Short mmCIF file of C-alpha atoms in Angstrom, two decimals:
data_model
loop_
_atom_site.label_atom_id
_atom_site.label_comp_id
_atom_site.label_asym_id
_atom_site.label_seq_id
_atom_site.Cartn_x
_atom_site.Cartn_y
_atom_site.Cartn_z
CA UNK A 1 -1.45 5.59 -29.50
CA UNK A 2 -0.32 3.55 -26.52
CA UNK A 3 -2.02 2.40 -23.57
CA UNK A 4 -0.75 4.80 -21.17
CA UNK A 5 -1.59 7.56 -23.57
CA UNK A 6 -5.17 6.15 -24.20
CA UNK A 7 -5.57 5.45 -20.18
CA UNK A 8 -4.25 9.13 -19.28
CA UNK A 9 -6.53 10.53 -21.94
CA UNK A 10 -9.75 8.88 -20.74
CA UNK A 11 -10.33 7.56 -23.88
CA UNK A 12 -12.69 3.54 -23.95
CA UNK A 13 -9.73 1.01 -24.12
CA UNK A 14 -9.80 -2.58 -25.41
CA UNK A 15 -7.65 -5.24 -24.03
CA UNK A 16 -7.33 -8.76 -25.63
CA UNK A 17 -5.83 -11.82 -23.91
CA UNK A 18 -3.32 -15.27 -25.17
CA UNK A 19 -2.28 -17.51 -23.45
CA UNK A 20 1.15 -18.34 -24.36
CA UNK A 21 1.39 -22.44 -25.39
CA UNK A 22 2.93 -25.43 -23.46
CA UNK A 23 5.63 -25.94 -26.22
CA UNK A 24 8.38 -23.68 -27.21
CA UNK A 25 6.68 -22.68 -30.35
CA UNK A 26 6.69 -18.86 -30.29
CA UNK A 27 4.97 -19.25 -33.78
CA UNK A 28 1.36 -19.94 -31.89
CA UNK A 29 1.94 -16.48 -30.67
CA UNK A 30 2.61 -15.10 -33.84
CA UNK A 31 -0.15 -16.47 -35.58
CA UNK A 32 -2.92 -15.76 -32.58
CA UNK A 33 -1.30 -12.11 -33.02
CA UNK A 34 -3.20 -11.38 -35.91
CA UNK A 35 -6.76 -11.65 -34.54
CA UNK A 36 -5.99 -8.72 -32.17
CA UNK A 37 -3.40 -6.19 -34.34
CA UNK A 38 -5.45 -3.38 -34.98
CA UNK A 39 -8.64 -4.94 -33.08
CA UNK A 40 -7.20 -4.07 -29.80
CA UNK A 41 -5.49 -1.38 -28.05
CA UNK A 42 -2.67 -3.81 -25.87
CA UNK A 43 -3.14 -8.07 -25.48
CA UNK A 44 -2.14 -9.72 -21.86
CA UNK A 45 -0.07 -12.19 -22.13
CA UNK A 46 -0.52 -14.32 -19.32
CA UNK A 47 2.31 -15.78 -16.68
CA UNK A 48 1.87 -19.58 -16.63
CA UNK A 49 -2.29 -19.45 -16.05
CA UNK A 50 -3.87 -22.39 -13.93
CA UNK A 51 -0.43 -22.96 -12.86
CA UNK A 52 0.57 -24.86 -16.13
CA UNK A 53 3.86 -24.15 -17.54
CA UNK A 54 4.10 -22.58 -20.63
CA UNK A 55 5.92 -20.41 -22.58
CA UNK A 56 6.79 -17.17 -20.31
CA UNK A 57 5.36 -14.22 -20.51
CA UNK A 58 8.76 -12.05 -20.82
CA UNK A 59 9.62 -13.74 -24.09
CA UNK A 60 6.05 -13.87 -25.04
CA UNK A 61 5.64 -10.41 -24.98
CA UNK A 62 8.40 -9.35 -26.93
CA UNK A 63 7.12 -11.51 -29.51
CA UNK A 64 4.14 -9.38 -29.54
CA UNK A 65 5.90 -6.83 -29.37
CA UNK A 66 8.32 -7.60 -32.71
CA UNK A 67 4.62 -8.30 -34.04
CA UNK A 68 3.58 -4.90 -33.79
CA UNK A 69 0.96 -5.23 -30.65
CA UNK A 70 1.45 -3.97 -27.28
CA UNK A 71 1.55 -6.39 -24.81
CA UNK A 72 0.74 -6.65 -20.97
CA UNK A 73 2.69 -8.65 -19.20
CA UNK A 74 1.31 -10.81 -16.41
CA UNK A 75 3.65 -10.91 -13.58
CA UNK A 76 2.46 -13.85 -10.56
CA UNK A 77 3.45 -14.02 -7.00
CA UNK A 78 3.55 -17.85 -7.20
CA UNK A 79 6.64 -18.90 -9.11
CA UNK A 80 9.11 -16.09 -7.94
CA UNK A 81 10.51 -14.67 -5.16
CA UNK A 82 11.15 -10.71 -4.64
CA UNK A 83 14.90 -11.16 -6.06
CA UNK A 84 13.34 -12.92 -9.37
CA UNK A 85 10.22 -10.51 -9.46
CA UNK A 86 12.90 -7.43 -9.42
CA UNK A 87 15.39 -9.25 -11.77
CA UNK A 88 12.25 -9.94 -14.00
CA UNK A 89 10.66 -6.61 -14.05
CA UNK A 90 14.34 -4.94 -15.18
CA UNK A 91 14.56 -7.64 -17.61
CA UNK A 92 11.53 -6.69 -19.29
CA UNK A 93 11.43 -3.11 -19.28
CA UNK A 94 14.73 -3.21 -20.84
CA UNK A 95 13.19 -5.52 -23.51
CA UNK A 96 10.79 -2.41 -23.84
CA UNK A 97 7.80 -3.99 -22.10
CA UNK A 98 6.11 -0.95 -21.00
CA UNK A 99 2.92 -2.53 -19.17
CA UNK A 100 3.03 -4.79 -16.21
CA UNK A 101 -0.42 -6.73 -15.07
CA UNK A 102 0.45 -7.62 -11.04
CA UNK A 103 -1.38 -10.63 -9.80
CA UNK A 104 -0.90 -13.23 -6.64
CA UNK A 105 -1.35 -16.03 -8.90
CA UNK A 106 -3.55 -19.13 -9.22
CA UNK A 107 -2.73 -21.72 -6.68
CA UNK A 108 -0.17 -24.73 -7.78
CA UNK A 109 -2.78 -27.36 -6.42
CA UNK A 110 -5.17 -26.49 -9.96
CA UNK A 111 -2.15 -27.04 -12.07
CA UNK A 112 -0.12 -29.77 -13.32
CA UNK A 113 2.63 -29.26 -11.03
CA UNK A 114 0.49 -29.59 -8.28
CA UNK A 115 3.31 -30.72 -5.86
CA UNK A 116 5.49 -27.57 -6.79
CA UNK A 117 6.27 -25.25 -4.16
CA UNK A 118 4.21 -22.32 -4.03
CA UNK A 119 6.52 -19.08 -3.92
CA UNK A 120 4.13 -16.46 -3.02
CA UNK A 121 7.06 -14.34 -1.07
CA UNK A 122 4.54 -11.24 -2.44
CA UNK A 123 1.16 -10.83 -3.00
CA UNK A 124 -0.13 -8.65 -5.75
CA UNK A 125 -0.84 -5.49 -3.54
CA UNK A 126 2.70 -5.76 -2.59
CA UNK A 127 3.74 -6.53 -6.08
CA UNK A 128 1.69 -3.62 -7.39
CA UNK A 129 3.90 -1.29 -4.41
CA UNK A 130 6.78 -2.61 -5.41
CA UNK A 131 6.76 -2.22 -9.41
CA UNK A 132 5.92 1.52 -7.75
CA UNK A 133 8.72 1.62 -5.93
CA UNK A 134 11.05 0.84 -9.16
CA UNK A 135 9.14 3.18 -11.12
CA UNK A 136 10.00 5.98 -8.65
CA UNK A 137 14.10 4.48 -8.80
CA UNK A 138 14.15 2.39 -5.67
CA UNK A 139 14.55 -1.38 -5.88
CA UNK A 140 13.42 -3.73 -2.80
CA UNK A 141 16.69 -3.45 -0.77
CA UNK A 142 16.59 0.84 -1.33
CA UNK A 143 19.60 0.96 -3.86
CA UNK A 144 18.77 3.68 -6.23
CA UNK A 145 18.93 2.34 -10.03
CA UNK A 146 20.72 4.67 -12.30
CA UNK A 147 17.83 4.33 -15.12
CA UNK A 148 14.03 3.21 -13.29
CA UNK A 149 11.77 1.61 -15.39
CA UNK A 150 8.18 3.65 -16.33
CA UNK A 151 5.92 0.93 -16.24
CA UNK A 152 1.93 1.12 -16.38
CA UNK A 153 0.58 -0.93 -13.83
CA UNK A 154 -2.33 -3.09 -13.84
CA UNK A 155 -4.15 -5.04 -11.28
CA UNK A 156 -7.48 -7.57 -11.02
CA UNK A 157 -10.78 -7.38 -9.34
CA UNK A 158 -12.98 -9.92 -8.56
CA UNK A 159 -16.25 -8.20 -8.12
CA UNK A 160 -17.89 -11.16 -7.31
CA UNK A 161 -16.48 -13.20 -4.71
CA UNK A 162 -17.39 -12.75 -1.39
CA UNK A 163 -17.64 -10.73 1.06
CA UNK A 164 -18.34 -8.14 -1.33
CA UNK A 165 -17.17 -5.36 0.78
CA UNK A 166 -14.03 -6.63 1.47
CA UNK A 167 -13.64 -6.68 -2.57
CA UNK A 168 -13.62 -2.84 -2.59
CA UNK A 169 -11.09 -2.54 0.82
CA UNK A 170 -9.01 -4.91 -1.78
CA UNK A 171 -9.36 -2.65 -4.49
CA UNK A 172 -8.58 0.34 -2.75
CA UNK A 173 -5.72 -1.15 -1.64
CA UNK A 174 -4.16 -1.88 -4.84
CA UNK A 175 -5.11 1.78 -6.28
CA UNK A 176 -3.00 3.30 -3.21
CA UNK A 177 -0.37 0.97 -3.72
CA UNK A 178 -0.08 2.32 -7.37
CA UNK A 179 -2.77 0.44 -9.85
CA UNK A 180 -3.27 2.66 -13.02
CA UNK A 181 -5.53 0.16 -14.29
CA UNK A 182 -7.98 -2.13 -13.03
CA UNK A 183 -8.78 -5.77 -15.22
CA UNK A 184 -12.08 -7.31 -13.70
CA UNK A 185 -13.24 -11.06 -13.67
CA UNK A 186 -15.83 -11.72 -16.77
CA UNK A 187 -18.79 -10.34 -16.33
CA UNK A 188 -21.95 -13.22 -16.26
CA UNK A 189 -24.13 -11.19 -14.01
CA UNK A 190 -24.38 -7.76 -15.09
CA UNK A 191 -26.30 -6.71 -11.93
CA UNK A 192 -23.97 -7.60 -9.56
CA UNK A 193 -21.40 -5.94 -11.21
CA UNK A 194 -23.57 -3.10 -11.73
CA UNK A 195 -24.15 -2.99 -7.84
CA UNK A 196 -20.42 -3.15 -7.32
CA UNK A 197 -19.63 -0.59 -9.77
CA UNK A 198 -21.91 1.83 -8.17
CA UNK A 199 -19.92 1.32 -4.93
CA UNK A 200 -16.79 1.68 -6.47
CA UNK A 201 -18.15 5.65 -7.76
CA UNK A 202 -19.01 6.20 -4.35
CA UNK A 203 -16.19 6.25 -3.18
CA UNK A 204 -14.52 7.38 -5.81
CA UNK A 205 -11.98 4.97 -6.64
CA UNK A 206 -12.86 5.06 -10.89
CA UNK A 207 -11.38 8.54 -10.84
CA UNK A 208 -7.87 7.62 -9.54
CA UNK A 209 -8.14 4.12 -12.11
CA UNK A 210 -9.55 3.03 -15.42
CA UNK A 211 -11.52 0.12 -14.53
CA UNK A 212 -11.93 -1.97 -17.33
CA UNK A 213 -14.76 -4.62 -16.90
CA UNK A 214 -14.08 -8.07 -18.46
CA UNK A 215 -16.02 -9.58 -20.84
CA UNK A 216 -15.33 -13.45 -21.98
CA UNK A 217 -16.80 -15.17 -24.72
CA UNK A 218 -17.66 -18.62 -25.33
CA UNK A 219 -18.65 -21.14 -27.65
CA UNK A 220 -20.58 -23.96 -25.69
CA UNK A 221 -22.73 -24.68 -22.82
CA UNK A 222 -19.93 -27.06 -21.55
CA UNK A 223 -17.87 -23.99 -21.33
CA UNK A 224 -20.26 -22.08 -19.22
CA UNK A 225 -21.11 -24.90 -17.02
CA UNK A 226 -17.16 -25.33 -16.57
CA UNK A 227 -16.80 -22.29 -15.82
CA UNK A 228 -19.54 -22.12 -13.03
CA UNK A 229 -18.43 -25.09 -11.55
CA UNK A 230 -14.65 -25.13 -11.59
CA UNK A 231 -13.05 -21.76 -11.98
CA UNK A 232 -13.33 -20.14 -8.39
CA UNK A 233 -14.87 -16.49 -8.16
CA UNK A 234 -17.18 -16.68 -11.45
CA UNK A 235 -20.71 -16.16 -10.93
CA UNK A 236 -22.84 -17.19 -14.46
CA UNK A 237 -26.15 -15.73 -14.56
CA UNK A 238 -28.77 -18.86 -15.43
CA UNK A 239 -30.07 -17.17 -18.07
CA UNK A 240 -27.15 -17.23 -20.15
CA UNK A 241 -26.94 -21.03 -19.24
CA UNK A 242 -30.88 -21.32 -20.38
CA UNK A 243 -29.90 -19.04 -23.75
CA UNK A 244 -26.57 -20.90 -25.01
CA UNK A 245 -28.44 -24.78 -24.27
CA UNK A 246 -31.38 -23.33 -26.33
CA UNK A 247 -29.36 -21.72 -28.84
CA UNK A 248 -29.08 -23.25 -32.70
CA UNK A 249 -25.98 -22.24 -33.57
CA UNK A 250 -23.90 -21.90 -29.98
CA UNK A 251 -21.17 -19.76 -31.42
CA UNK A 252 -23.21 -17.23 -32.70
CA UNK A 253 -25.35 -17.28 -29.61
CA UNK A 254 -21.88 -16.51 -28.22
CA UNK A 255 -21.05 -13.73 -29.84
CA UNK A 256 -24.54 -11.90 -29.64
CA UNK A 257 -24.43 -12.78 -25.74
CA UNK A 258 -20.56 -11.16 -25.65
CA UNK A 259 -21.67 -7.93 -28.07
CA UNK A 260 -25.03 -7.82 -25.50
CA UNK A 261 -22.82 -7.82 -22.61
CA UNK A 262 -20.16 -5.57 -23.60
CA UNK A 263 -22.94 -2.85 -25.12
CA UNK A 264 -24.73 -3.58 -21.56
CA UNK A 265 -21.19 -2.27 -19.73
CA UNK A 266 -20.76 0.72 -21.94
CA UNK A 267 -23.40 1.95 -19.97
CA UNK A 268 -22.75 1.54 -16.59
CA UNK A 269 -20.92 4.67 -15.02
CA UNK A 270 -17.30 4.54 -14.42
CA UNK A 271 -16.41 2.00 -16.99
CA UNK A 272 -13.36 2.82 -18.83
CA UNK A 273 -12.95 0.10 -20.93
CA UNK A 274 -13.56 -4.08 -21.78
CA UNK A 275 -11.12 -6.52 -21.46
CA UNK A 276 -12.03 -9.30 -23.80
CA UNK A 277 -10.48 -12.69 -22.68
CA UNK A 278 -11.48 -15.51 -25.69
CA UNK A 279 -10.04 -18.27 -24.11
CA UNK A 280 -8.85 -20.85 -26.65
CA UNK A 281 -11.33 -18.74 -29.19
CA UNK A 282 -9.19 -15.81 -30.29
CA UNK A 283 -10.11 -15.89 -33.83
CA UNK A 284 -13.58 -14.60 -32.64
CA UNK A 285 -11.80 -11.14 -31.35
CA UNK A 286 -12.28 -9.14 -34.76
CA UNK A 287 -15.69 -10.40 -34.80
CA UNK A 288 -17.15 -9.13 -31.45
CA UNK A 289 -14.84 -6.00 -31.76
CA UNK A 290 -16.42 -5.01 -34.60
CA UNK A 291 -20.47 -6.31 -33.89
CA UNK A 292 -19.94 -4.06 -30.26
CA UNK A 293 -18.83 -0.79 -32.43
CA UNK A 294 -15.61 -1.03 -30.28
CA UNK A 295 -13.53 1.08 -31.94
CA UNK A 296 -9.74 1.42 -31.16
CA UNK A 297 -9.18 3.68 -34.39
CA UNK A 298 -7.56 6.62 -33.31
CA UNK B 1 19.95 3.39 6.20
CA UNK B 2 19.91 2.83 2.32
CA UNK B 3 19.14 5.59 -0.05
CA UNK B 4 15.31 5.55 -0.61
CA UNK B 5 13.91 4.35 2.47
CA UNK B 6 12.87 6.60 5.23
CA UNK B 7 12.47 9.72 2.78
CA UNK B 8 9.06 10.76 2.95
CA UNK B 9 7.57 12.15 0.26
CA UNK B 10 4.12 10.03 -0.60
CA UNK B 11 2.39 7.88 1.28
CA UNK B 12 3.80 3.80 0.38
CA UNK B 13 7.15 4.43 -0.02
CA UNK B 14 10.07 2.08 0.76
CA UNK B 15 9.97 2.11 3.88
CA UNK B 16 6.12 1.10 4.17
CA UNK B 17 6.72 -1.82 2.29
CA UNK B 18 9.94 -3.30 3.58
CA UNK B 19 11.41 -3.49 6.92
CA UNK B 20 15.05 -3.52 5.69
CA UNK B 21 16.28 -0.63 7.78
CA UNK B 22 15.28 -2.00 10.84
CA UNK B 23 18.02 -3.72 13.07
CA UNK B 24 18.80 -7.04 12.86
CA UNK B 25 18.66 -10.39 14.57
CA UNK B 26 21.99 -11.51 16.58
CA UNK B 27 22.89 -15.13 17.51
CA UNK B 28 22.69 -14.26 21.09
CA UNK B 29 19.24 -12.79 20.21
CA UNK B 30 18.02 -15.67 18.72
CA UNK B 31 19.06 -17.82 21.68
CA UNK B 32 17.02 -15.74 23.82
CA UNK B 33 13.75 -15.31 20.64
CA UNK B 34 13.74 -19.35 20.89
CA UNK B 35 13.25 -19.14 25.03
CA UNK B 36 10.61 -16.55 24.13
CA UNK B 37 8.75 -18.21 21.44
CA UNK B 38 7.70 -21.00 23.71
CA UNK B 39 5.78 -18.78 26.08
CA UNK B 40 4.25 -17.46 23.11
CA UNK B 41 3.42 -20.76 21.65
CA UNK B 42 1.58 -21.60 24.35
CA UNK B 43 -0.77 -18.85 23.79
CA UNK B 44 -1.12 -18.18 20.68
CA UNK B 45 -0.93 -21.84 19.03
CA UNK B 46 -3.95 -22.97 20.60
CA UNK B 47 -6.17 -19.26 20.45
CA UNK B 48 -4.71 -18.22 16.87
CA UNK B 49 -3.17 -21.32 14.93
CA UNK B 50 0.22 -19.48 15.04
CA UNK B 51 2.62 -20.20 12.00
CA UNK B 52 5.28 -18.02 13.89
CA UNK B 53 6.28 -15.75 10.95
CA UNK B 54 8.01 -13.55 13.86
CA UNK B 55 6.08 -10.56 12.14
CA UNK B 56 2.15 -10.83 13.56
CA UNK B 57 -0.23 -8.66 12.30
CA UNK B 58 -3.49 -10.46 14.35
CA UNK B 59 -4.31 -7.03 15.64
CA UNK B 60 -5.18 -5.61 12.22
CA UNK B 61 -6.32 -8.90 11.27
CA UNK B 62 -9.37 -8.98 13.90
CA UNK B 63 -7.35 -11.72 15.82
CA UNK B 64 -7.59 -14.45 12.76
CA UNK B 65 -4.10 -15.26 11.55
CA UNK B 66 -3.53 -14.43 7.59
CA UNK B 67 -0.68 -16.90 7.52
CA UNK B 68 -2.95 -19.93 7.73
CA UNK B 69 -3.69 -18.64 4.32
CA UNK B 70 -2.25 -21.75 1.99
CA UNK B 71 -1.24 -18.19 -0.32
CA UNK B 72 0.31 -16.21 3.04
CA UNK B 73 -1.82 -13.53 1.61
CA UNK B 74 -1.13 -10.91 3.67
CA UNK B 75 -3.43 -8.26 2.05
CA UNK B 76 -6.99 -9.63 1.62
CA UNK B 77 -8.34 -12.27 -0.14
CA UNK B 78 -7.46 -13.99 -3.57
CA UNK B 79 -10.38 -14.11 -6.11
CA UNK B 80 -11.22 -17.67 -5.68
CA UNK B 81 -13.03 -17.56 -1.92
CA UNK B 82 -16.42 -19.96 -2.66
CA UNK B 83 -20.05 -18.39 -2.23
CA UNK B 84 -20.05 -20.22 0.79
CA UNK B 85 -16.31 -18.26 2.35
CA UNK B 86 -14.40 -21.70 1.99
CA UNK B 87 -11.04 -21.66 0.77
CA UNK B 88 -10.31 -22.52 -2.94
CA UNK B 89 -7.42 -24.98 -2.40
CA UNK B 90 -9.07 -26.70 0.67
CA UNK B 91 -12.97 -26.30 0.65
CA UNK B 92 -13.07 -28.12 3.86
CA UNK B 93 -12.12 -24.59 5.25
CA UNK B 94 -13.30 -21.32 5.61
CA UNK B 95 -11.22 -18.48 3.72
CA UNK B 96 -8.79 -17.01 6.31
CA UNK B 97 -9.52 -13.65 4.47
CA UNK B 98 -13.38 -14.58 4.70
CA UNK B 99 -13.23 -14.67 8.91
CA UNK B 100 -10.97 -11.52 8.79
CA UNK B 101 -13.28 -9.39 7.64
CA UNK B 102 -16.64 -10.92 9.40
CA UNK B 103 -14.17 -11.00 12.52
CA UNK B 104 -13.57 -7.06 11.89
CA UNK B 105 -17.20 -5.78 11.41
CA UNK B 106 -18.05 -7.74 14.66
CA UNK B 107 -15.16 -5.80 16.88
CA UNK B 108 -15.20 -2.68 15.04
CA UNK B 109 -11.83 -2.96 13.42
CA UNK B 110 -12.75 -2.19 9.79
CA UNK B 111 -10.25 0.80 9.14
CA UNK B 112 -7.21 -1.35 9.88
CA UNK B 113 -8.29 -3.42 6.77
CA UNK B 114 -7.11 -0.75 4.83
CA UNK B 115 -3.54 -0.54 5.92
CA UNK B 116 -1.32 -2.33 2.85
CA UNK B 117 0.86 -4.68 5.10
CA UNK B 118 4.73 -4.87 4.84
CA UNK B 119 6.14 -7.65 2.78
CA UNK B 120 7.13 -10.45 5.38
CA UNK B 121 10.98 -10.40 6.43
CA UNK B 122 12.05 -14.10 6.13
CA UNK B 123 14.78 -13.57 8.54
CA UNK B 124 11.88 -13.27 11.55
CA UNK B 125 10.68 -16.59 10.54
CA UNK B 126 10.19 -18.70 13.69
CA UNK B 127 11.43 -15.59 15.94
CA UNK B 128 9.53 -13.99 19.20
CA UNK B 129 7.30 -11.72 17.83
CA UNK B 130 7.20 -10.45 21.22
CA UNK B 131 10.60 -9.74 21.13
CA UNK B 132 10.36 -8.42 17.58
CA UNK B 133 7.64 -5.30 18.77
CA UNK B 134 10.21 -4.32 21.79
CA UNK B 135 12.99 -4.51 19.38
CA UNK B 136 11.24 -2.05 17.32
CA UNK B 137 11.72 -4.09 14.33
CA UNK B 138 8.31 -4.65 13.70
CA UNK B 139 4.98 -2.53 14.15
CA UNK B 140 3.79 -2.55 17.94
CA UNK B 141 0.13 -4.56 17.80
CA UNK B 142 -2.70 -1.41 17.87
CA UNK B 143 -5.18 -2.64 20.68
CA UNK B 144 -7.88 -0.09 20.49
CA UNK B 145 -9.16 1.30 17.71
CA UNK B 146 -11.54 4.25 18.33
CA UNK B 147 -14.48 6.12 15.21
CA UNK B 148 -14.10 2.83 13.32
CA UNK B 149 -16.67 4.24 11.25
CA UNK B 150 -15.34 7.78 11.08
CA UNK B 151 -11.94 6.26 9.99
CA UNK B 152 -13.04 3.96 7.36
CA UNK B 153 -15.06 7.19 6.10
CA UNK B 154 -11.84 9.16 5.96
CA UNK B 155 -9.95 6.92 4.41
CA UNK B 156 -12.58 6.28 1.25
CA UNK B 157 -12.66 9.67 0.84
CA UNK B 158 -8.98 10.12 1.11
#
């Protein structure tokens, strides 16, 4: 079953993530293929994250896809402009890439190209109503393609940023623009998200989208306190802090904390799936798929 | 016109998202945009820290310019605005997004923060806006906005 089948359905998804590597190597691809095939319903692949260049996500994905996984391709505002974008998009639905993610991008200033310039001729609500736009035959300058593309479109929240209310303006913006799916930041504070979610069913926006909350787990306290500290728009609860220094063995503190977490969000109303996101610990997907009783078996 | 834009079928089509039916800019025109642009300047430099992208949106923006945005976001914030509402690539400022909205709640302009704005036409770059809105080529600025609260509650429920 694919995505878009499992999405139009209503039926729990699982995402995974990789990140593609700073090498041509499409083997590391291959190999971190394996901890999600049959674990997962579709993997992002994402498009140069932290502004590091690596691998892109085009050819990544159609490694995935030769491995028998679906892929999501990440698509950023940053290092293309709307002729690229287009030109990319085609380029990847004809490689049969069926599912696009649509994001503005991290900044260039946090990568290692920090004195590239920043494209950002979109931003991802325009991105999102423009993949729309092809989907429905129309490119950017109105000439009507003789085959459109039929891509699933994704999108990000942040519910925890502020101002809080202008995160739901943002996400109603990007479900009118076309989002089928929404991918959230990782979830560290379960009542703020719970908060946010309730918002979101008031006004009815996890009808029109399948939100699927993000869960991200980890393997050290250096991790978490990275995370707090450096990666914009990630609010850590302390007691997870408090748990993973106290813990004996940190990576299975890690996984009980991700299963917790994830069995936590099966609960709250609207949620229509996880998006797990093991950074640089994919091997740990099967694992936590299996302790949560997330199962993609159809 | 090209095929595609100006057909009207659901809401967000082409011609919501691009302005590439609109006329465009002549030499002559751009003679007289420059004249233009430095009565605006004077105005709107100091009040708004223009960055002349010849296609202003301050009116739904509350009167903050998005285009001091280092991302030119042009449709809310990015995910990375601090606890505090500074800006993630220069913390020494306040999120552009961040003021927008506090801006809007304060005048009552919350509805017109849920208008997806065009993608920015590159060719209006250091134009007249001015001379842009009587042109037609871009959206005349919407000075009063009445049931803020009724519209936003329409539009959620939309």
């Amino acid at each position: 079953m694919t995505l878009r089948e499992k999405i139009d359905s209503n039926q729990f998804v699982v995402c995974g993530e990789i990140g593609p590597p700073q090498s041509c190597d499409g083997d590391v691809i291959r190999a971190k293929s394996k901890y999600f095939k049959g674990f997962v319903d579709a993997v992002n692949i994402t498009d140069n994250q932290t502004a590091i260049a690596r691998l892109s996500s085009i050819a990544s994905a159609r490694i995935l896809l030769d491995e028998g996984v679906e892929p999501i391709m990440q698509m950023t505002c940053r290092d293309r402009n709307r002729l690229a974008i287009q030109s990319d998009l085609l380029g990847a639905a004809a490689l049969g890439i069926r599912n696009v993610l649509c994001l503005t991008g991290d900044h260039q200033k946090f990568g290692d190209n920090p004195e590239a310039k920043g494209v950002f001729d979109l931003d991802s609500v325009q991105l999102i109503a423009t993949v729309s736009s092809m989907n429905r035959g129309f490119l950017l300058s109105g000439h009507e393609m003789k085959k459109a593309p039929a891509f699933l479109i994704g999108a990000a929240a942040n519910p925890f940023a502020v101002p809080f209310e202008m995160r739901l303006i943002r996400l109603h913006k990007k479900i009118e623009a076309g989002a089928h799916f929404i991918q959230t930041q990782p979830v560290f504070d379960l009542e703020l998200f719970a908060r946010w979610m309730e918002r979101v069913v008031e006004m009815g926006l996890h009808d029109k989208t399948a939100i699927l909350a993000g869960v991200l787990p980890t393997k050290s306290v250096k991790a978490l306190l990275w995370m707090k500290e450096e990666v914009p728009g990630v609010k850590i609860n302390e007691k997870y802090i408090e748990r993973m220094k106290l813990a004996r063995d940190p990576e299975e503190e890690g996984v009980k904390m991700a299963v917790e977490i994830i069995q936590a969000l099966k609960t709250i109303k609207g949620i229509r799936g996880i998006h797990l996101m093991p950074a640089l610990w994919e091997s740990i997907t099967p694992t936590i798929v299996r302790e949560a009783g997330l199962s993609t078996k159809n | 016109m090209a095929p595609g834009v100006g057909q009207d079928e659901e809401p967000h089509l082409l011609k919501d998202l691009v302005t590439c039916d609109r006329p465009p800019i002549s030499a002559t025109e751009r003679r007289f945009s420059r004249l233009l642009l430095f009565f605006e300047d004077i105005v709107k430099v100091p009040l708004f820290r223009c960055q002349h992208c010849g296609e202003c949106i301050l009116s739904s923006t509350a009167y903050v310019c998005s285009q001091n945005c280092p991302k030119k976001m042009r449709n809310g914030p990015c995910g990375g605005t601090g606890d505090d509402g500074s800006c993630e690539v220069y913390p020494d400022r306040k999120c552009v997004w961040y003021k927008i909205y506090y801006r809007s709640r304060l005048l009552n302009r919350m509805s017109l923060l849920y208008k997806i704005n065009r993608i920015h036409n590159h060719n209006l770059d250091h134009t007249s806006s001015w001379l842009n809105v009587f042109k037609k080529r871009i959206d005349a600025p919407i000075l009063f906005v009445r049931n803020d609260k009724q519209k936003v509650k329409d539009l959620e429920s939309r």
